[in-house]
Amino acid sequence: MNDDRPIDIDQVGSDDSSMASGSSSGKKRAGAPAKYVWQYFKRYKDPLGKEVKRNNRYHQVCLGCQTCLKSCEVVTAEDHLLKCTSAIQRFTGLRDIILNQRAKEPTEKVKKRKVDGRVPGMAGHIISAPTDEQQTQWDKALFMLIVMCGISFNVVDSPWFRRYISFLHPLYQPPSASSLRKTWLNRIYAQTINEMKGLLLTVVFPQTVTLVFDGRTNIHYESVWIFIALLPVGALILKTVNASADSHTADFIADA
């Protein structure tokens, strides 16, 4: 067996970090399911030819740069490969393989890798879990993006969207579509109303407020009227009315 190229092998040992090499007879050795990352390493052997391990983890030698990683575990091996120029140049698509494997990891597995709210990052950095303040800021930014771009709330429940978010920050858990529709919609609406009232209170004599309305058609081709207050500091949308089922008479406009 050639130790200098990736092979399809089973993992051995009692934990996830054992080297995945076959026996000299070519038979697969019993143990836990294979870990793809060990295809790019070989076990380090001492001068007597004995494989060396510590804390039940084998020392591993990178097939790209020949660096020995002591007591190596999966995450450490992945981080090394992502930074190893020799391995990336030698093994086509290595970086994409690692990133795709990490994106497929279930949330439970990521949580197991957490240490004091942190996980090893894709470039060897330690990534901290977002604080409560950051979580709120990111959730609000996501809500505003979806609303202002006219995107369906359901997109946040898509596994592809969740996978994309895991690339940006593996410990950020975005809100569900239900949370956006209920909690965040009501929260942003209340905040907007309070901001509007605050702006109206800033108007002092002889400044004036002009009330205007304009007609538009929504995405359902319904007639919608928009009532706007023009202030010295800008324009505020005060109210929208679905007028598709009503005759646009003077009385209707006055009542609206």
XYZ file of N, CA, C and O in Angstrom, residues 111-230:
480
model
N -22.207 21.397 18.352
C -22.284 21.731 19.770
C -21.283 20.923 20.577
O -20.727 21.406 21.555
N -21.041 19.669 20.171
C -20.079 18.845 20.888
C -18.673 19.424 20.773
O -17.842 19.232 21.642
N -18.407 20.118 19.661
C -17.088 20.695 19.457
C -16.924 22.020 20.182
O -15.851 22.587 20.257
N -18.012 22.541 20.718
C -17.926 23.820 21.419
C -17.124 23.688 22.710
O -17.257 22.730 23.440
N -16.320 24.671 22.955
C -15.580 24.749 24.208
C -15.760 26.161 24.740
O -15.264 27.118 24.160
N -16.519 26.296 25.837
C -16.823 27.609 26.387
C -17.460 28.513 25.334
O -17.128 29.689 25.201
N -18.384 27.945 24.556
C -19.087 28.741 23.554
C -18.272 29.031 22.318
O -18.567 29.959 21.588
N -17.226 28.232 22.052
C -16.373 28.489 20.907
C -16.153 27.200 20.119
O -16.268 26.107 20.634
N -15.855 27.355 18.831
C -15.469 26.214 18.001
C -14.263 26.612 17.178
O -14.066 27.785 16.882
N -13.420 25.642 16.786
C -12.304 25.966 15.910
C -12.821 26.419 14.558
O -13.697 25.787 13.975
N -12.312 27.514 14.035
C -12.760 28.057 12.759
C -12.127 27.356 11.586
O -11.234 26.523 11.721
N -12.581 27.705 10.384
C -12.116 27.036 9.185
C -10.681 27.427 8.828
O -10.063 26.792 8.003
N -10.156 28.496 9.393
C -8.783 28.911 9.115
C -7.930 28.786 10.361
O -6.889 29.411 10.481
N -8.381 27.970 11.323
C -7.607 27.755 12.519
C -7.892 28.744 13.621
O -7.282 28.683 14.682
N -8.812 29.683 13.404
C -9.142 30.658 14.427
C -10.245 30.105 15.326
O -11.010 29.232 14.930
N -10.331 30.633 16.534
C -11.401 30.249 17.447
C -12.600 31.167 17.218
O -12.483 32.384 17.270
N -13.752 30.575 16.938
C -14.969 31.343 16.670
C -15.844 31.296 17.910
O -16.197 30.215 18.388
N -16.203 32.459 18.434
C -17.040 32.544 19.629
C -18.513 32.583 19.249
O -18.886 33.091 18.190
N -19.339 32.045 20.107
C -20.779 32.125 19.908
C -21.223 33.582 20.011
O -20.647 34.347 20.793
N -22.212 34.006 19.226
C -22.658 35.399 19.300
C -23.241 35.722 20.668
O -23.910 34.886 21.289
N -22.986 36.933 21.138
C -23.587 37.386 22.383
C -25.074 37.632 22.155
O -25.545 37.638 21.009
N -25.818 37.856 23.233
C -27.246 38.145 23.100
C -27.462 39.404 22.266
O -28.393 39.473 21.450
N -26.605 40.402 22.460
C -26.723 41.649 21.690
C -26.447 41.392 20.209
O -27.180 41.895 19.337
N -25.417 40.613 19.916
C -25.115 40.298 18.523
C -26.234 39.482 17.891
O -26.609 39.712 16.736
N -26.767 38.521 18.640
C -27.852 37.695 18.120
C -29.036 38.571 17.725
O -29.633 38.391 16.654
N -29.382 39.538 18.575
C -30.497 40.436 18.284
C -30.207 41.292 17.062
O -31.070 41.476 16.188
N -29.003 41.836 16.977
C -28.626 42.672 15.841
C -28.662 41.889 14.534
O -29.173 42.379 13.519
N -28.151 40.674 14.560
C -28.125 39.864 13.343
C -29.526 39.430 12.931
O -29.853 39.393 11.747
N -30.353 39.072 13.916
C -31.738 38.688 13.606
C -32.490 39.862 12.981
O -33.239 39.690 12.007
N -32.287 41.068 13.530
C -32.957 42.253 12.992
C -32.471 42.556 11.581
O -33.269 42.885 10.687
N -31.165 42.456 11.362
C -30.612 42.708 10.032
C -31.166 41.715 9.020
O -31.481 42.074 7.881
N -31.317 40.448 9.430
C -31.886 39.428 8.547
C -33.341 39.744 8.228
O -33.776 39.639 7.070
N -34.104 40.157 9.239
C -35.512 40.516 9.029
C -35.628 41.670 8.036
O -36.434 41.622 7.098
N -34.818 42.717 8.229
C -34.893 43.881 7.345
C -34.482 43.520 5.920
O -35.052 44.014 4.951
N -33.488 42.660 5.774
C -33.078 42.217 4.440
C -34.222 41.529 3.717
O -34.523 41.830 2.553
N -34.901 40.603 4.414
C -35.986 39.848 3.796
C -37.155 40.760 3.434
O -37.724 40.669 2.340
N -37.508 41.680 4.343
C -38.649 42.562 4.096
C -38.344 43.558 2.969
O -39.136 43.717 2.035
N -37.200 44.215 3.040
C -36.886 45.258 2.072
C -36.605 44.699 0.674
O -36.743 45.408 -0.322
N -36.202 43.434 0.596
C -35.936 42.812 -0.710
C -37.128 42.006 -1.223
O -37.059 41.408 -2.302
N -38.214 41.985 -0.444
C -39.411 41.273 -0.888
C -39.231 39.767 -0.971
O -39.791 39.112 -1.851
N -38.451 39.204 -0.065
C -38.191 37.763 -0.058
C -39.168 37.070 0.898
O -39.542 37.629 1.928
N -39.543 35.863 0.569
C -40.435 35.103 1.440
C -39.732 34.751 2.748
O -38.554 34.389 2.759
N -40.474 34.836 3.865
C -39.910 34.447 5.153
C -39.490 32.968 5.159
O -38.595 32.573 5.908
N -40.130 32.164 4.314
C -39.859 30.724 4.314
C -38.420 30.392 3.922
O -37.950 29.283 4.175
N -37.731 31.336 3.312
C -36.368 31.056 2.857
C -35.451 30.711 4.030
O -34.508 29.924 3.884
N -35.722 31.267 5.230
C -34.829 31.025 6.363
C -34.942 29.595 6.892
O -34.071 29.134 7.633
N -36.011 28.883 6.521
C -36.156 27.486 6.937
C -35.558 26.521 5.914
O -35.536 25.310 6.148
N -35.076 27.056 4.809
C -34.488 26.213 3.773
C -33.154 25.638 4.254
O -32.324 26.360 4.813
N -32.903 24.355 4.030
C -31.604 23.781 4.426
C -30.438 24.425 3.689
O -29.327 24.485 4.212
N -30.693 24.932 2.468
C -29.625 25.597 1.721
C -29.277 26.934 2.356
O -28.108 27.320 2.391
N -30.288 27.654 2.863
C -30.008 28.915 3.558
C -29.245 28.639 4.851
O -28.287 29.342 5.183
N -29.660 27.613 5.587
C -28.983 27.265 6.837
C -27.534 26.858 6.572
O -26.631 27.170 7.342
N -27.328 26.172 5.459
C -25.961 25.784 5.107
C -25.116 27.022 4.809
O -23.955 27.108 5.222
N -25.702 27.976 4.090
C -24.987 29.215 3.782
C -24.606 29.955 5.060
O -23.474 30.436 5.203
N -25.546 30.036 6.007
C -25.267 30.712 7.270
C -24.144 30.003 8.031
O -23.310 30.647 8.677
N -24.094 28.670 7.939
C -23.050 27.932 8.656
C -21.662 28.269 8.132
O -20.676 28.196 8.871
N -21.553 28.659 6.861
C -20.273 29.093 6.319
C -19.879 30.446 6.902
O -18.703 30.710 7.149
N -20.861 31.324 7.099
C -20.575 32.661 7.612
C -20.224 32.622 9.093
O -19.289 33.306 9.545
N -21.013 31.865 9.862
C -20.750 31.747 11.303
C -21.395 30.456 11.794
O -22.627 30.379 11.911
N -20.588 29.432 12.090
C -21.150 28.122 12.445
C -21.959 28.092 13.727
O -22.711 27.152 13.955
N -21.840 29.106 14.584
C -22.568 29.103 15.849
C -23.779 30.034 15.854
O -24.472 30.136 16.861
N -24.026 30.712 14.735
C -25.205 31.585 14.668
C -26.402 30.769 14.214
O -26.371 30.104 13.180
N -27.464 30.819 15.005
C -28.704 30.138 14.675
C -29.744 31.175 14.263
O -30.296 31.875 15.119
N -30.022 31.339 12.982
C -30.990 32.350 12.546
C -32.400 32.011 13.014
O -32.710 30.839 13.268
N -33.262 33.024 13.141
C -34.644 32.765 13.568
C -35.408 31.984 12.508
O -35.042 31.984 11.335
N -36.468 31.329 12.939
C -37.312 30.580 12.009
C -38.250 31.527 11.272
O -38.398 32.693 11.646
N -38.884 31.020 10.225
C -39.850 31.823 9.476
C -41.011 32.245 10.381
O -41.503 33.373 10.294
N -41.441 31.348 11.250
C -42.530 31.667 12.180
C -42.136 32.798 13.119
O -42.925 33.703 13.387
N -40.892 32.777 13.611
C -40.425 33.835 14.496
C -40.366 35.178 13.775
O -40.706 36.220 14.344
N -39.962 35.175 12.523
C -39.907 36.423 11.744
C -41.307 36.986 11.529
O -41.524 38.201 11.641
N -42.262 36.101 11.219
C -43.624 36.559 10.937
C -44.316 37.115 12.180
O -45.110 38.058 12.080
N -44.050 36.521 13.309
C -44.765 36.899 14.530
C -43.936 37.848 15.399
O -44.200 39.033 15.482
N -42.912 37.312 16.004
C -42.123 38.093 16.969
C -41.476 39.313 16.331
O -41.651 40.450 16.800
N -40.723 39.097 15.257
C -39.963 40.206 14.682
C -40.831 41.198 13.929
O -40.580 42.407 13.960
N -41.861 40.741 13.266
C -42.753 41.666 12.558
C -43.436 42.608 13.542
O -43.484 43.833 13.328
N -43.941 42.076 14.639
C -44.582 42.916 15.652
C -43.578 43.854 16.329
O -43.885 45.013 16.612
N -42.381 43.350 16.565
C -41.362 44.170 17.232
C -40.921 45.340 16.352
O -40.866 46.487 16.817
N -40.654 45.080 15.093
C -40.216 46.146 14.185
C -41.349 47.136 13.930
O -41.128 48.348 13.818
N -42.579 46.630 13.853
C -43.729 47.531 13.659
C -43.848 48.499 14.829
O -44.024 49.710 14.640
N -43.746 47.980 16.057
C -43.849 48.830 17.244
C -42.710 49.844 17.289
O -42.919 51.015 17.620
N -41.498 49.413 16.952
C -40.364 50.331 16.936
C -40.557 51.434 15.905
O -40.261 52.606 16.157
N -41.080 51.057 14.738
C -41.287 52.041 13.672
C -42.333 53.069 14.062
O -42.171 54.272 13.817
N -43.421 52.617 14.692
C -44.465 53.543 15.142
C -43.909 54.538 16.153
O -44.169 55.746 16.085
N -43.116 54.049 17.097
C -42.524 54.941 18.098
C -41.568 55.946 17.465
O -41.525 57.116 17.854
N -40.797 55.500 16.468
C -39.883 56.411 15.782
C -40.658 57.481 15.014
O -40.268 58.658 14.999
N -41.770 57.090 14.403
C -42.596 58.047 13.671
C -43.180 59.091 14.607
O -43.173 60.297 14.317
N -43.672 58.647 15.757
C -44.236 59.583 16.727
C -43.160 60.546 17.223
O -43.418 61.748 17.411
N -41.960 60.025 17.421
C -40.868 60.881 17.859
C -40.522 61.941 16.836
O -40.261 63.102 17.193
N -40.539 61.573 15.568
C -40.255 62.552 14.517
C -41.350 63.614 14.428
O -41.078 64.800 14.221
N -42.604 63.185 14.597
C -43.706 64.152 14.547
C -43.603 65.164 15.679
O -43.951 66.342 15.521
N -43.102 64.719 16.842
C -42.964 65.619 17.980
C -41.841 66.627 17.798
O -41.764 67.622 18.528
N -40.963 66.376 16.828
C -39.858 67.315 16.599
C -40.289 68.531 15.783
O -39.547 69.507 15.692
N -41.478 68.440 15.205
C -41.963 69.545 14.372
C -42.475 70.676 15.269
O -43.333 70.455 16.131
N -41.934 71.854 15.103
C -42.354 73.022 15.898
C -42.714 74.172 14.956
O -42.223 74.266 13.845
N -43.593 75.014 15.432
C -44.009 76.182 14.662
C -42.804 77.091 14.408
O -41.972 77.279 15.318
N -42.596 77.649 13.219
C -43.522 77.686 12.075
C -43.314 76.569 11.066
O -43.777 76.708 9.918
N -42.643 75.496 11.462
C -42.499 74.385 10.530
C -43.868 73.767 10.261
O -44.759 73.804 11.098
N -43.988 73.178 9.097
C -45.289 72.631 8.702
C -45.176 71.144 8.385
O -44.096 70.637 8.075
N -46.322 70.477 8.485
C -46.435 69.068 8.092
C -47.462 68.993 6.971
O -48.593 69.471 7.119
N -47.076 68.416 5.868
C -47.965 68.289 4.719
C -48.408 66.841 4.579
O -47.576 65.927 4.568
N -49.719 66.641 4.499
C -50.265 65.298 4.331
C -50.611 65.074 2.871
O -51.344 65.875 2.261
N -50.089 64.020 2.281
C -50.357 63.695 0.882
C -50.679 62.204 0.775
O -50.396 61.430 1.696
N -51.275 61.815 -0.336
C -51.486 60.397 -0.567
C -51.212 60.098 -2.031
O -51.304 60.966 -2.908
N -50.843 58.853 -2.288
C -50.521 58.428 -3.642
C -51.056 57.027 -3.852
O -51.201 56.255 -2.893
N -51.360 56.695 -5.070
C -51.893 55.385 -5.393
C -50.823 54.490 -6.015
O -49.997 54.951 -6.801
N -50.836 53.230 -5.636
C -49.909 52.241 -6.184
C -50.637 50.918 -6.389
O -51.753 50.731 -5.914
N -50.001 50.006 -7.086
C -50.516 48.650 -7.263
C -49.542 47.682 -6.620
O -48.336 47.729 -6.908
N -50.063 46.803 -5.734
C -49.170 45.864 -5.061
C -48.888 44.656 -5.944
O -49.318 44.600 -7.108
N -48.160 43.676 -5.407
C -47.760 42.519 -6.204
C -48.946 41.650 -6.610
O -48.822 40.802 -7.502
N -50.098 41.846 -5.952
C -51.311 41.100 -6.295
C -52.208 41.907 -7.233
O -53.361 41.545 -7.438
N -51.665 42.995 -7.783
C -52.395 43.878 -8.698
C -53.634 44.499 -8.057
O -54.666 44.702 -8.695
N -53.512 44.770 -6.770
C -54.585 45.441 -6.045
C -54.238 46.917 -5.888
O -53.062 47.283 -5.730
N -55.268 47.749 -5.893
C -55.066 49.177 -5.727
C -54.794 49.504 -4.254
O -55.562 49.131 -3.374
N -53.677 50.154 -3.996
C -53.280 50.496 -2.637
C -53.009 51.989 -2.559
O -52.310 52.549 -3.409
N -53.580 52.635 -1.545
C -53.326 54.056 -1.303
C -52.352 54.203 -0.149
O -52.479 53.535 0.875
N -51.414 55.097 -0.333
C -50.384 55.336 0.671
C -50.505 56.777 1.162
O -50.461 57.717 0.356
N -50.678 56.947 2.469
C -50.789 58.273 3.069
C -49.449 58.630 3.705
O -48.905 57.870 4.509
N -48.934 59.807 3.332
C -47.576 60.202 3.693
C -47.592 61.565 4.371
O -48.334 62.466 3.963
N -46.762 61.701 5.412
C -46.557 62.994 6.061
C -45.191 63.520 5.635
O -44.170 62.845 5.816
N -45.185 64.719 5.057
C -43.935 65.347 4.641
C -43.466 66.287 5.740
O -44.106 67.297 6.036
